[in-house]
Every structure is written in C-alpha cells, then in structure tokens.
Short mmCIF file of C-alpha atoms in Angstrom, two decimals:
data_model
loop_
_atom_site.label_atom_id
_atom_site.label_comp_id
_atom_site.label_asym_id
_atom_site.label_seq_id
_atom_site.Cartn_x
_atom_site.Cartn_y
_atom_site.Cartn_z
CA ALA A 250 -45.85 -60.32 -11.99
CA ARG A 251 -43.84 -60.00 -15.16
CA TYR A 252 -40.51 -58.30 -14.54
CA ALA A 253 -39.15 -55.88 -17.10
CA SER A 254 -36.35 -53.39 -17.32
CA PRO A 255 -37.58 -49.80 -17.68
CA SER A 256 -35.31 -49.50 -20.70
CA GLN A 257 -37.02 -52.53 -22.28
CA LEU A 258 -40.31 -50.71 -21.94
CA GLY A 259 -38.78 -47.90 -23.97
CA GLU A 260 -37.12 -49.69 -26.86
CA ASP A 261 -38.37 -46.98 -29.18
CA ALA A 262 -35.59 -44.70 -27.92
CA ALA A 263 -34.13 -42.84 -30.86
CA THR A 264 -30.45 -43.39 -31.60
CA PRO A 265 -29.39 -40.95 -34.30
CA ALA A 266 -26.43 -41.72 -36.49
CA ALA A 267 -23.16 -40.08 -35.61
CA SER A 268 -22.36 -37.02 -37.66
CA PRO A 269 -19.11 -37.21 -39.66
CA LEU A 270 -18.41 -33.76 -38.23
CA ALA A 271 -18.66 -35.00 -34.63
CA ALA A 272 -15.00 -36.06 -34.39
CA VAL A 273 -12.56 -33.18 -34.02
CA ALA A 274 -8.94 -33.49 -32.88
CA GLY A 275 -9.36 -37.01 -31.53
CA LEU A 276 -12.50 -36.30 -29.48
CA GLY A 277 -15.93 -37.02 -30.92
CA ARG A 278 -19.12 -35.80 -29.28
CA PHE A 279 -20.12 -39.36 -28.34
CA ARG A 280 -16.71 -40.27 -26.96
CA ARG A 281 -16.67 -37.05 -24.93
CA GLY A 282 -20.06 -38.01 -23.50
CA ASP A 283 -18.76 -41.44 -22.52
CA LEU A 284 -15.77 -39.95 -20.70
CA ILE A 285 -17.88 -37.38 -18.86
CA HIS A 286 -20.23 -40.21 -17.87
CA ARG A 287 -17.30 -42.06 -16.31
CA LEU A 288 -16.18 -38.94 -14.45
CA LEU A 289 -19.69 -38.46 -13.06
CA GLN A 290 -19.79 -42.09 -11.93
CA ILE A 291 -16.43 -42.06 -10.16
CA LEU A 292 -15.66 -38.58 -8.82
CA PRO A 293 -18.65 -37.96 -6.49
CA ASP A 294 -17.74 -41.00 -4.39
CA LEU A 295 -14.22 -39.70 -3.69
CA ALA A 296 -13.19 -37.14 -1.11
CA PRO A 297 -13.13 -33.65 -2.70
CA PRO A 298 -9.34 -33.25 -2.37
CA ASP A 299 -8.84 -36.53 -4.29
CA ARG A 300 -11.08 -35.70 -7.25
CA PRO A 301 -8.71 -33.63 -9.43
CA ALA A 302 -6.00 -36.29 -9.33
CA ALA A 303 -8.52 -39.05 -10.03
CA ALA A 304 -9.90 -37.19 -13.03
CA LEU A 305 -6.37 -36.64 -14.30
CA ARG A 306 -5.55 -40.35 -13.95
CA LEU A 307 -8.71 -41.43 -15.73
CA LEU A 308 -8.28 -39.05 -18.65
CA ALA A 309 -4.52 -39.62 -18.89
CA ARG A 310 -5.32 -43.09 -20.23
CA GLU A 311 -6.79 -41.40 -23.31
CA ARG A 312 -3.41 -40.62 -24.79
CA ASP A 313 -4.63 -38.86 -27.93
CA LEU A 314 -6.41 -36.11 -25.98
CA THR A 315 -4.88 -32.71 -25.36
CA ASP A 316 -4.50 -31.18 -21.92
CA GLU A 317 -7.11 -28.59 -22.91
CA GLN A 318 -9.64 -31.32 -23.75
CA ARG A 319 -9.00 -33.10 -20.47
CA ALA A 320 -9.42 -29.86 -18.53
CA GLU A 321 -12.65 -29.01 -20.39
CA MET A 322 -14.24 -32.39 -19.65
CA THR A 323 -13.24 -32.25 -16.00
CA ALA A 324 -14.77 -28.78 -15.70
CA ALA A 325 -17.93 -29.93 -17.48
CA ALA A 326 -18.39 -32.83 -15.06
CA ARG A 327 -17.80 -30.50 -12.12
CA GLY A 328 -20.46 -28.14 -13.45
CA VAL A 329 -23.10 -30.89 -13.42
CA ARG A 330 -22.07 -32.11 -9.94
CA THR A 331 -22.44 -28.64 -8.48
CA ASP A 332 -25.69 -27.69 -10.25
CA PRO A 333 -27.72 -26.24 -7.34
CA ARG A 334 -30.91 -27.98 -8.45
CA PHE A 335 -29.49 -31.46 -7.91
CA ALA A 336 -26.08 -31.08 -6.27
CA GLU A 337 -27.25 -33.28 -3.37
CA VAL A 338 -27.60 -36.31 -5.63
CA PHE A 339 -23.81 -36.15 -6.03
CA GLY A 340 -23.15 -35.15 -2.41
CA PRO A 341 -22.59 -36.93 0.92
CA GLY A 342 -24.75 -40.01 1.40
CA SER A 343 -25.52 -40.39 -2.30
CA ARG A 344 -25.05 -43.72 -4.01
CA ALA A 345 -24.14 -44.79 -7.54
CA GLU A 346 -25.59 -47.71 -9.52
CA VAL A 347 -28.47 -48.41 -7.14
CA ALA A 348 -30.49 -51.55 -7.95
CA LEU A 349 -34.27 -51.12 -7.81
CA ALA A 350 -36.91 -53.81 -8.21
CA GLY A 351 -40.59 -53.89 -7.45
CA THR A 352 -43.98 -52.65 -8.51
CA ALA A 353 -46.24 -49.72 -7.68
CA SER A 354 -49.90 -48.85 -7.64
CA LYS A 355 -49.35 -46.37 -10.49
CA LEU A 356 -47.89 -49.04 -12.80
CA PRO A 357 -50.04 -51.32 -14.98
CA ALA A 358 -51.38 -54.36 -13.15
CA GLY A 359 -48.99 -57.30 -13.17
CA LEU A 360 -45.97 -55.23 -14.11
CA ALA A 361 -42.87 -55.22 -11.90
CA ILE A 362 -39.61 -53.59 -12.85
CA SER A 363 -35.98 -54.39 -12.26
CA GLY A 364 -33.45 -51.70 -13.04
CA ARG A 365 -30.46 -49.71 -11.89
CA ILE A 366 -30.39 -46.01 -11.05
CA ASP A 367 -27.22 -44.09 -11.88
CA ARG A 368 -27.34 -41.83 -8.79
CA ARG A 369 -29.67 -41.68 -5.79
CA VAL A 370 -29.75 -39.93 -2.46
CA VAL A 371 -32.34 -40.27 0.32
CA LEU A 372 -32.92 -37.06 2.28
CA PRO A 373 -35.23 -36.56 5.26
CA ASP A 374 -38.12 -35.39 3.11
CA ARG A 375 -37.16 -36.25 -0.47
CA VAL A 376 -35.46 -38.79 -2.67
CA LEU A 377 -33.41 -37.48 -5.58
CA VAL A 378 -32.58 -39.68 -8.56
CA ALA A 379 -30.57 -38.90 -11.67
CA ASP A 380 -29.90 -40.97 -14.75
CA PHE A 381 -27.12 -40.32 -17.25
CA LYS A 382 -27.86 -40.28 -20.96
CA THR A 383 -24.89 -40.70 -23.28
CA ASN A 384 -24.44 -40.86 -27.06
CA ARG A 385 -27.60 -38.95 -27.85
CA PRO A 386 -27.97 -35.22 -28.56
CA SER A 387 -29.85 -33.52 -25.77
CA PRO A 388 -33.07 -31.56 -26.32
CA ASP A 389 -33.52 -27.95 -25.33
CA ARG A 390 -36.53 -28.75 -23.11
CA ILE A 391 -37.27 -31.74 -20.91
CA GLU A 392 -40.70 -32.01 -22.57
CA ASP A 393 -38.89 -32.82 -25.83
CA ALA A 394 -36.85 -35.67 -24.33
CA ASP A 395 -37.31 -39.10 -25.84
CA PRO A 396 -40.53 -40.57 -24.37
CA ALA A 397 -38.61 -43.73 -23.51
CA TYR A 398 -36.37 -41.77 -21.14
CA LEU A 399 -39.30 -40.04 -19.49
CA ARG A 400 -41.05 -43.38 -19.11
CA GLN A 401 -37.96 -44.91 -17.48
CA MET A 402 -37.69 -42.13 -14.90
CA ALA A 403 -41.44 -42.06 -14.25
CA ILE A 404 -41.34 -45.80 -13.49
CA TYR A 405 -38.43 -45.32 -11.10
CA ALA A 406 -40.31 -42.49 -9.40
CA ALA A 407 -43.45 -44.60 -9.01
CA VAL A 408 -41.59 -47.50 -7.38
CA LEU A 409 -39.51 -45.23 -5.16
CA ALA A 410 -42.69 -43.51 -3.94
CA GLU A 411 -43.82 -46.89 -2.58
CA VAL A 412 -40.41 -47.66 -1.05
CA PHE A 413 -40.13 -44.24 0.62
CA PRO A 414 -43.65 -43.17 1.63
CA GLY A 415 -43.89 -39.60 2.79
CA HIS A 416 -40.96 -38.52 0.64
CA ALA A 417 -41.20 -36.35 -2.45
CA ILE A 418 -39.52 -38.10 -5.39
CA GLU A 419 -37.53 -35.77 -7.65
CA ALA A 420 -35.97 -37.04 -10.86
CA ALA A 421 -33.60 -35.60 -13.42
CA LEU A 422 -31.81 -36.57 -16.61
CA VAL A 423 -28.14 -35.72 -16.98
CA TRP A 424 -27.19 -35.32 -20.62
CA THR A 425 -23.46 -36.05 -20.85
CA ASP A 426 -23.45 -34.71 -24.41
CA GLY A 427 -23.74 -31.19 -22.96
CA PRO A 428 -23.33 -31.88 -20.25
CA LYS A 429 -26.45 -30.46 -18.67
CA LEU A 430 -28.97 -31.47 -16.06
CA MET A 431 -32.74 -31.34 -16.62
CA ALA A 432 -35.14 -31.86 -13.72
CA ILE A 433 -38.38 -33.64 -14.66
CA PRO A 434 -41.48 -31.85 -13.34
CA GLU A 435 -43.86 -33.91 -11.22
CA LEU A 436 -46.70 -33.14 -13.63
CA LEU A 437 -44.72 -34.61 -16.53
CA ILE A 438 -44.00 -37.74 -14.50
CA ASP A 439 -47.71 -38.12 -13.69
CA GLN A 440 -48.66 -37.64 -17.36
CA THR A 441 -46.10 -40.23 -18.43
CA LEU A 442 -47.40 -42.78 -15.91
CA ALA A 443 -50.96 -42.17 -17.06
CA GLU A 444 -49.93 -42.83 -20.67
CA LEU A 445 -48.12 -45.99 -19.61
CA GLY A 446 -51.26 -47.17 -17.80
CA ARG A 447 -53.38 -46.64 -20.91
CA ALA A 448 -50.83 -48.49 -23.05
CA GLY A 449 -50.57 -51.35 -20.52
#
C-alpha cells in the first residue's frame, strides 16, 4: 500500500491572503485563531479548576494583548469545548493528537493513510473526532467547507469505522477563526468518500 497523509490528498486547500484589516490592536484574526487553537489543545486535558489559571499563563506570554482580548479568547475556547453537539470530544477520556494509520474498504485500493487527529474520544456506541482549522476564514455551512478538509475527515472516519466496528463515527471541524464547531453529516462523509473513490 502507498501511505499518504490525508492533508497531502487535499493539497488544493485554499489559503486566502491575510487582509490588511485583519490586525487590530495587536491581535490579527489569524493570530487569534492560533492562540485559540493552543487553548483548545491544552485546556481539555487539565482538571476543570486548573483551566482558568492555565489559560491566563498561556496568554500572559503574549505581552501586547489586553486583558479584554485574553478574556475574550478564553471565553471563545470555552464556548467550543462546551458545545453540546461535541462536548464529549473535549471531556473525560478524550485524547489529543491521536495518531491514526491504516486503510479501509471505502478507500481506493492500495491507499493507506497516516495522520494525526486533533481530538478523539471513544464512547460505548460512538467515536467522536474533531479537527481544528486555523488561519482560514470559516464558511457559513459545512457543505461549503474546503473539499480538502471534508476529504481529510471522511478518510479518518473510514479508517476509524474499521478500527471500531459497531460504533457510529461522528466527525466535526472546529474553526478557530470563529471559533465555531461544525458537525459533518454522515451523508456528506459518504459522498466525499465516493468522490475520492472515483478520483482514485
């Protein structure tokens, strides 16, 4: 099998140029996304009482930010973590930066993938996965997301379905530019895999 990163299979991902209006008072949209990404990586793995202090320590290193900006980013990260649709992927038993390698019957013949999932949790009947997207404006609808991102998550879902038979696989993109969380419908995942099969 030829191994590929899901992101390599989606090198057509659009990367728009930064707007000169994006930077305001020391905090550009892209930099804000990067910092929220770091908060979402670190905070869920800490005990709840320790999270506010950890967020404060992380953002205190950014000396040009105001207290209001630090508080806004911390609140934004908390809003994503507690989104009822996917709160469990940031909850007890969840894991960050999970390596995943393998193939699946729904992938093109001879293709195996090797990648890393930002967040994953295995529940008795389902597996939830979320991937963070930074430095790109987020669409209003998941159907309008960059096809490369949908392809990446569809590939993860296909491989995880083989690893965890009998579990429903639910995937979402977390746009740190918002931030906001968008679940990916199963039908859209199936359509994306079908398109990948035709292209492969």
